[in-house]
mmCIF file of C-alpha atoms in Angstrom:
data_model
loop_
_atom_site.group_PDB
_atom_site.id
_atom_site.type_symbol
_atom_site.label_atom_id
_atom_site.label_comp_id
_atom_site.label_asym_id
_atom_site.label_seq_id
_atom_site.Cartn_x
_atom_site.Cartn_y
_atom_site.Cartn_z
ATOM 1 C CA MET A 184 -15.165 -7.868 2.162
ATOM 2 C CA SER A 185 -14.863 -4.853 4.761
ATOM 3 C CA GLN A 186 -11.131 -3.712 5.481
ATOM 4 C CA ASP A 187 -10.146 -3.441 9.091
ATOM 5 C CA LYS A 188 -10.329 0.036 10.186
ATOM 6 C CA THR A 189 -7.597 1.809 12.972
ATOM 7 C CA ARG A 190 -7.155 4.856 14.522
ATOM 8 C CA PHE A 191 -4.075 7.355 15.744
ATOM 9 C CA VAL A 192 -4.113 9.723 18.264
ATOM 10 C CA TYR A 193 -1.737 12.451 18.914
ATOM 11 C CA VAL A 194 -1.952 14.594 22.058
ATOM 12 C CA THR A 195 0.701 17.621 22.455
ATOM 13 C CA TYR A 196 0.552 20.447 24.899
ATOM 14 C CA ILE A 197 1.280 24.078 23.416
ATOM 15 C CA ARG A 198 1.937 27.244 25.557
ATOM 16 C CA SER A 199 -0.845 29.246 23.492
ATOM 17 C CA THR A 200 -4.662 29.846 23.624
ATOM 18 C CA PRO A 201 -7.326 27.544 22.078
ATOM 19 C CA GLU A 202 -8.315 30.645 19.740
ATOM 20 C CA LYS A 203 -4.786 30.492 18.152
ATOM 21 C CA VAL A 204 -4.299 26.951 18.102
ATOM 22 C CA PHE A 205 -7.888 27.012 16.036
ATOM 23 C CA GLU A 206 -6.646 29.668 13.816
ATOM 24 C CA ALA A 207 -3.638 28.003 13.088
ATOM 25 C CA ILE A 208 -5.530 24.857 11.908
ATOM 26 C CA THR A 209 -7.912 26.766 9.852
ATOM 27 C CA ARG A 210 -6.555 30.111 8.519
ATOM 28 C CA PRO A 211 -4.297 29.232 5.289
ATOM 29 C CA GLU A 212 -1.826 31.941 5.947
ATOM 30 C CA ILE A 213 -0.943 30.562 9.248
ATOM 31 C CA ALA A 214 -1.086 26.778 8.219
ATOM 32 C CA ARG A 215 1.530 27.237 5.396
ATOM 33 C CA ARG A 216 3.978 28.618 7.962
ATOM 34 C CA TYR A 217 4.337 25.234 9.953
ATOM 35 C CA TRP A 218 2.539 22.755 7.642
ATOM 36 C CA GLY A 219 3.947 23.725 3.944
ATOM 37 C CA HIS A 220 0.215 23.633 3.086
ATOM 38 C CA GLU A 221 -2.914 25.499 3.531
ATOM 39 C CA ASN A 222 -6.279 24.207 4.753
ATOM 40 C CA VAL A 223 -8.649 26.107 2.580
ATOM 41 C CA SER A 224 -12.390 26.121 3.331
ATOM 42 C CA ASP A 225 -15.311 28.119 4.687
ATOM 43 C CA TRP A 226 -15.215 26.073 7.583
ATOM 44 C CA ARG A 227 -18.793 25.645 7.757
ATOM 45 C CA PRO A 228 -20.547 21.967 8.464
ATOM 46 C CA GLY A 229 -20.983 20.225 5.105
ATOM 47 C CA SER A 230 -18.637 22.463 3.178
ATOM 48 C CA ALA A 231 -15.649 21.380 1.312
ATOM 49 C CA TRP A 232 -12.047 21.700 2.539
ATOM 50 C CA GLN A 233 -8.828 21.450 0.764
ATOM 51 C CA HIS A 234 -5.178 20.839 1.684
ATOM 52 C CA VAL A 235 -3.243 22.917 -0.815
ATOM 53 C CA ARG A 236 0.701 22.337 -1.154
ATOM 54 C CA ASP A 237 2.163 26.135 -0.757
ATOM 55 C CA ASP A 238 4.565 26.184 -3.503
ATOM 56 C CA ALA A 239 4.264 27.370 -7.324
ATOM 57 C CA GLN A 240 2.038 24.429 -8.271
ATOM 58 C CA ARG A 241 -0.580 24.970 -5.579
ATOM 59 C CA THR A 242 -1.378 20.964 -5.966
ATOM 60 C CA VAL A 243 -4.461 20.024 -4.076
ATOM 61 C CA GLN A 244 -3.142 17.075 -2.074
ATOM 62 C CA LEU A 245 -6.068 16.275 0.306
ATOM 63 C CA VAL A 246 -9.945 16.815 0.100
ATOM 64 C CA GLY A 247 -12.792 16.142 2.294
ATOM 65 C CA LYS A 248 -15.860 17.744 3.971
ATOM 66 C CA VAL A 249 -16.493 19.782 7.267
ATOM 67 C CA VAL A 250 -18.273 17.490 9.340
ATOM 68 C CA GLU A 251 -18.247 19.726 12.950
ATOM 69 C CA VAL A 252 -16.996 23.270 13.782
ATOM 70 C CA MET A 253 -17.163 24.501 17.361
ATOM 71 C CA PRO A 254 -14.509 27.250 17.329
ATOM 72 C CA PRO A 255 -12.370 27.154 19.154
ATOM 73 C CA THR A 256 -12.479 24.304 20.705
ATOM 74 C CA ARG A 257 -13.277 21.395 18.005
ATOM 75 C CA LEU A 258 -12.869 20.826 14.428
ATOM 76 C CA VAL A 259 -13.944 17.502 12.759
ATOM 77 C CA ILE A 260 -13.092 16.884 8.904
ATOM 78 C CA THR A 261 -13.298 13.999 6.499
ATOM 79 C CA TRP A 262 -9.743 13.188 4.792
ATOM 80 C CA ALA A 263 -8.694 11.491 1.402
ATOM 81 C CA ASN A 264 -6.147 11.950 -1.285
ATOM 82 C CA ALA A 265 -7.224 14.204 -3.740
ATOM 83 C CA SER A 266 -6.675 11.408 -6.305
ATOM 84 C CA GLN A 267 -9.310 9.402 -4.458
ATOM 85 C CA ALA A 268 -11.891 11.788 -3.993
ATOM 86 C CA ALA A 269 -14.705 9.963 -5.811
ATOM 87 C CA ASP A 270 -14.129 6.933 -3.670
ATOM 88 C CA VAL A 271 -16.189 7.238 -0.464
ATOM 89 C CA SER A 272 -14.262 4.221 1.058
ATOM 90 C CA ALA A 273 -11.119 6.041 0.891
ATOM 91 C CA TYR A 274 -12.029 8.727 3.434
ATOM 92 C CA SER A 275 -11.019 8.727 7.014
ATOM 93 C CA ARG A 276 -11.902 11.209 9.517
ATOM 94 C CA VAL A 277 -9.734 13.783 11.426
ATOM 95 C CA SER A 278 -10.853 15.283 14.899
ATOM 96 C CA PHE A 279 -9.016 18.343 16.270
ATOM 97 C CA ASP A 280 -9.928 18.869 19.996
ATOM 98 C CA ILE A 281 -8.450 21.718 21.988
ATOM 99 C CA ALA A 282 -8.891 21.973 25.706
ATOM 100 C CA GLU A 283 -7.877 25.057 27.696
ATOM 101 C CA TYR A 284 -5.248 24.363 30.503
ATOM 102 C CA ASP A 285 -3.471 27.144 32.588
ATOM 103 C CA GLY A 286 -1.636 28.853 30.483
ATOM 104 C CA MET A 287 -1.562 26.402 27.775
ATOM 105 C CA VAL A 288 -3.845 24.114 25.533
ATOM 106 C CA ARG A 289 -3.940 20.230 25.337
ATOM 107 C CA LEU A 290 -4.310 19.608 21.347
ATOM 108 C CA THR A 291 -5.749 16.031 20.710
ATOM 109 C CA VAL A 292 -5.761 14.964 17.024
ATOM 110 C CA THR A 293 -7.782 11.688 16.396
ATOM 111 C CA HIS A 294 -7.357 10.328 12.828
ATOM 112 C CA ASP A 295 -9.741 7.377 12.676
ATOM 113 C CA GLU A 296 -11.668 5.568 10.117
ATOM 114 C CA LEU A 297 -8.204 4.875 8.458
ATOM 115 C CA GLU A 298 -8.045 1.453 6.877
ATOM 116 C CA ALA A 299 -5.559 -0.578 8.487
ATOM 117 C CA GLY A 300 -2.211 -1.270 6.841
ATOM 118 C CA SER A 301 -2.729 1.200 4.128
ATOM 119 C CA GLY A 302 -0.674 4.157 2.604
ATOM 120 C CA MET A 303 -2.631 6.692 4.182
ATOM 121 C CA ASP A 304 -2.286 4.888 7.816
ATOM 122 C CA LYS A 305 1.378 4.448 7.178
ATOM 123 C CA GLY A 306 1.578 8.222 5.779
ATOM 124 C CA ILE A 307 -0.404 9.821 8.607
ATOM 125 C CA ARG A 308 1.740 8.045 11.555
ATOM 126 C CA GLN A 309 4.836 9.675 10.226
ATOM 127 C CA GLY A 310 3.156 12.925 9.193
ATOM 128 C CA TRP A 311 1.092 13.872 12.258
ATOM 129 C CA PRO A 312 3.901 13.996 14.777
ATOM 130 C CA ILE A 313 6.134 16.521 12.645
ATOM 131 C CA VAL A 314 3.122 18.654 11.545
ATOM 132 C CA LEU A 315 2.082 18.836 15.219
ATOM 133 C CA SER A 316 5.441 19.423 16.464
ATOM 134 C CA SER A 317 6.090 22.176 14.138
ATOM 135 C CA LEU A 318 2.473 23.863 14.723
ATOM 136 C CA LYS A 319 3.830 23.760 18.711
ATOM 137 C CA SER A 320 7.206 25.381 17.503
ATOM 138 C CA LEU A 321 5.416 28.046 15.654
ATOM 139 C CA LEU A 322 2.982 29.126 18.300
ATOM 140 C CA GLU A 323 5.547 28.884 20.998
ATOM 141 C CA THR A 324 8.638 30.356 19.178
ATOM 142 C CA GLY A 325 7.184 32.253 16.071
ATOM 143 C CA GLN A 326 8.909 29.682 13.786
ATOM 144 C CA GLY A 327 7.643 26.377 12.333
ATOM 145 C CA MET A 328 9.927 23.468 11.654
ATOM 146 C CA ASP A 329 10.485 22.054 7.817
ATOM 147 C CA VAL A 330 7.964 19.068 7.593
ATOM 148 C CA PHE A 331 9.605 17.845 4.613
ATOM 149 C CA ALA A 332 13.051 17.455 6.313
ATOM 150 C CA LYS A 333 14.685 13.815 5.708
ATOM 151 C CA PRO A 334 16.654 12.051 8.441
ATOM 152 C CA LYS A 335 20.504 12.495 8.272
ATOM 153 C CA THR A 336 22.240 9.610 7.292
ATOM 154 C CA ALA A 337 24.838 8.362 9.785
ATOM 155 C CA SER A 338 28.526 9.061 8.874
#
């Protein structure tokens, strides 16, 4: 029995260049500043990539393969929890499409091939908006946001 698949699409406009947006996604020393993780790979099609927590433990939380690379306009990777790396059915796909506009770029992140209602589906729907807001903040102001922040409780 196959699971229903779903997708999540997020579009944001960033006052930056395609090159800087692409580098922010693929260079560990930049990604850690807005994501709290490093995306580690040689970024060649077929190569592995790892999403490594930027802390003392350096935990690999996500893994996948590089599917397509067209700097600075497109990157496609597969994506799974590191604990499910051996399960082919656990992988989803993330596409980063970067389009140049006058003085800015449009970044479209499409996360598809997700199992509808799964923990990963629910997690990325909360995660992508804050991660991409933090990316935008870093590139526009020089400072990312705390992507691990929790909502304040009402007093």
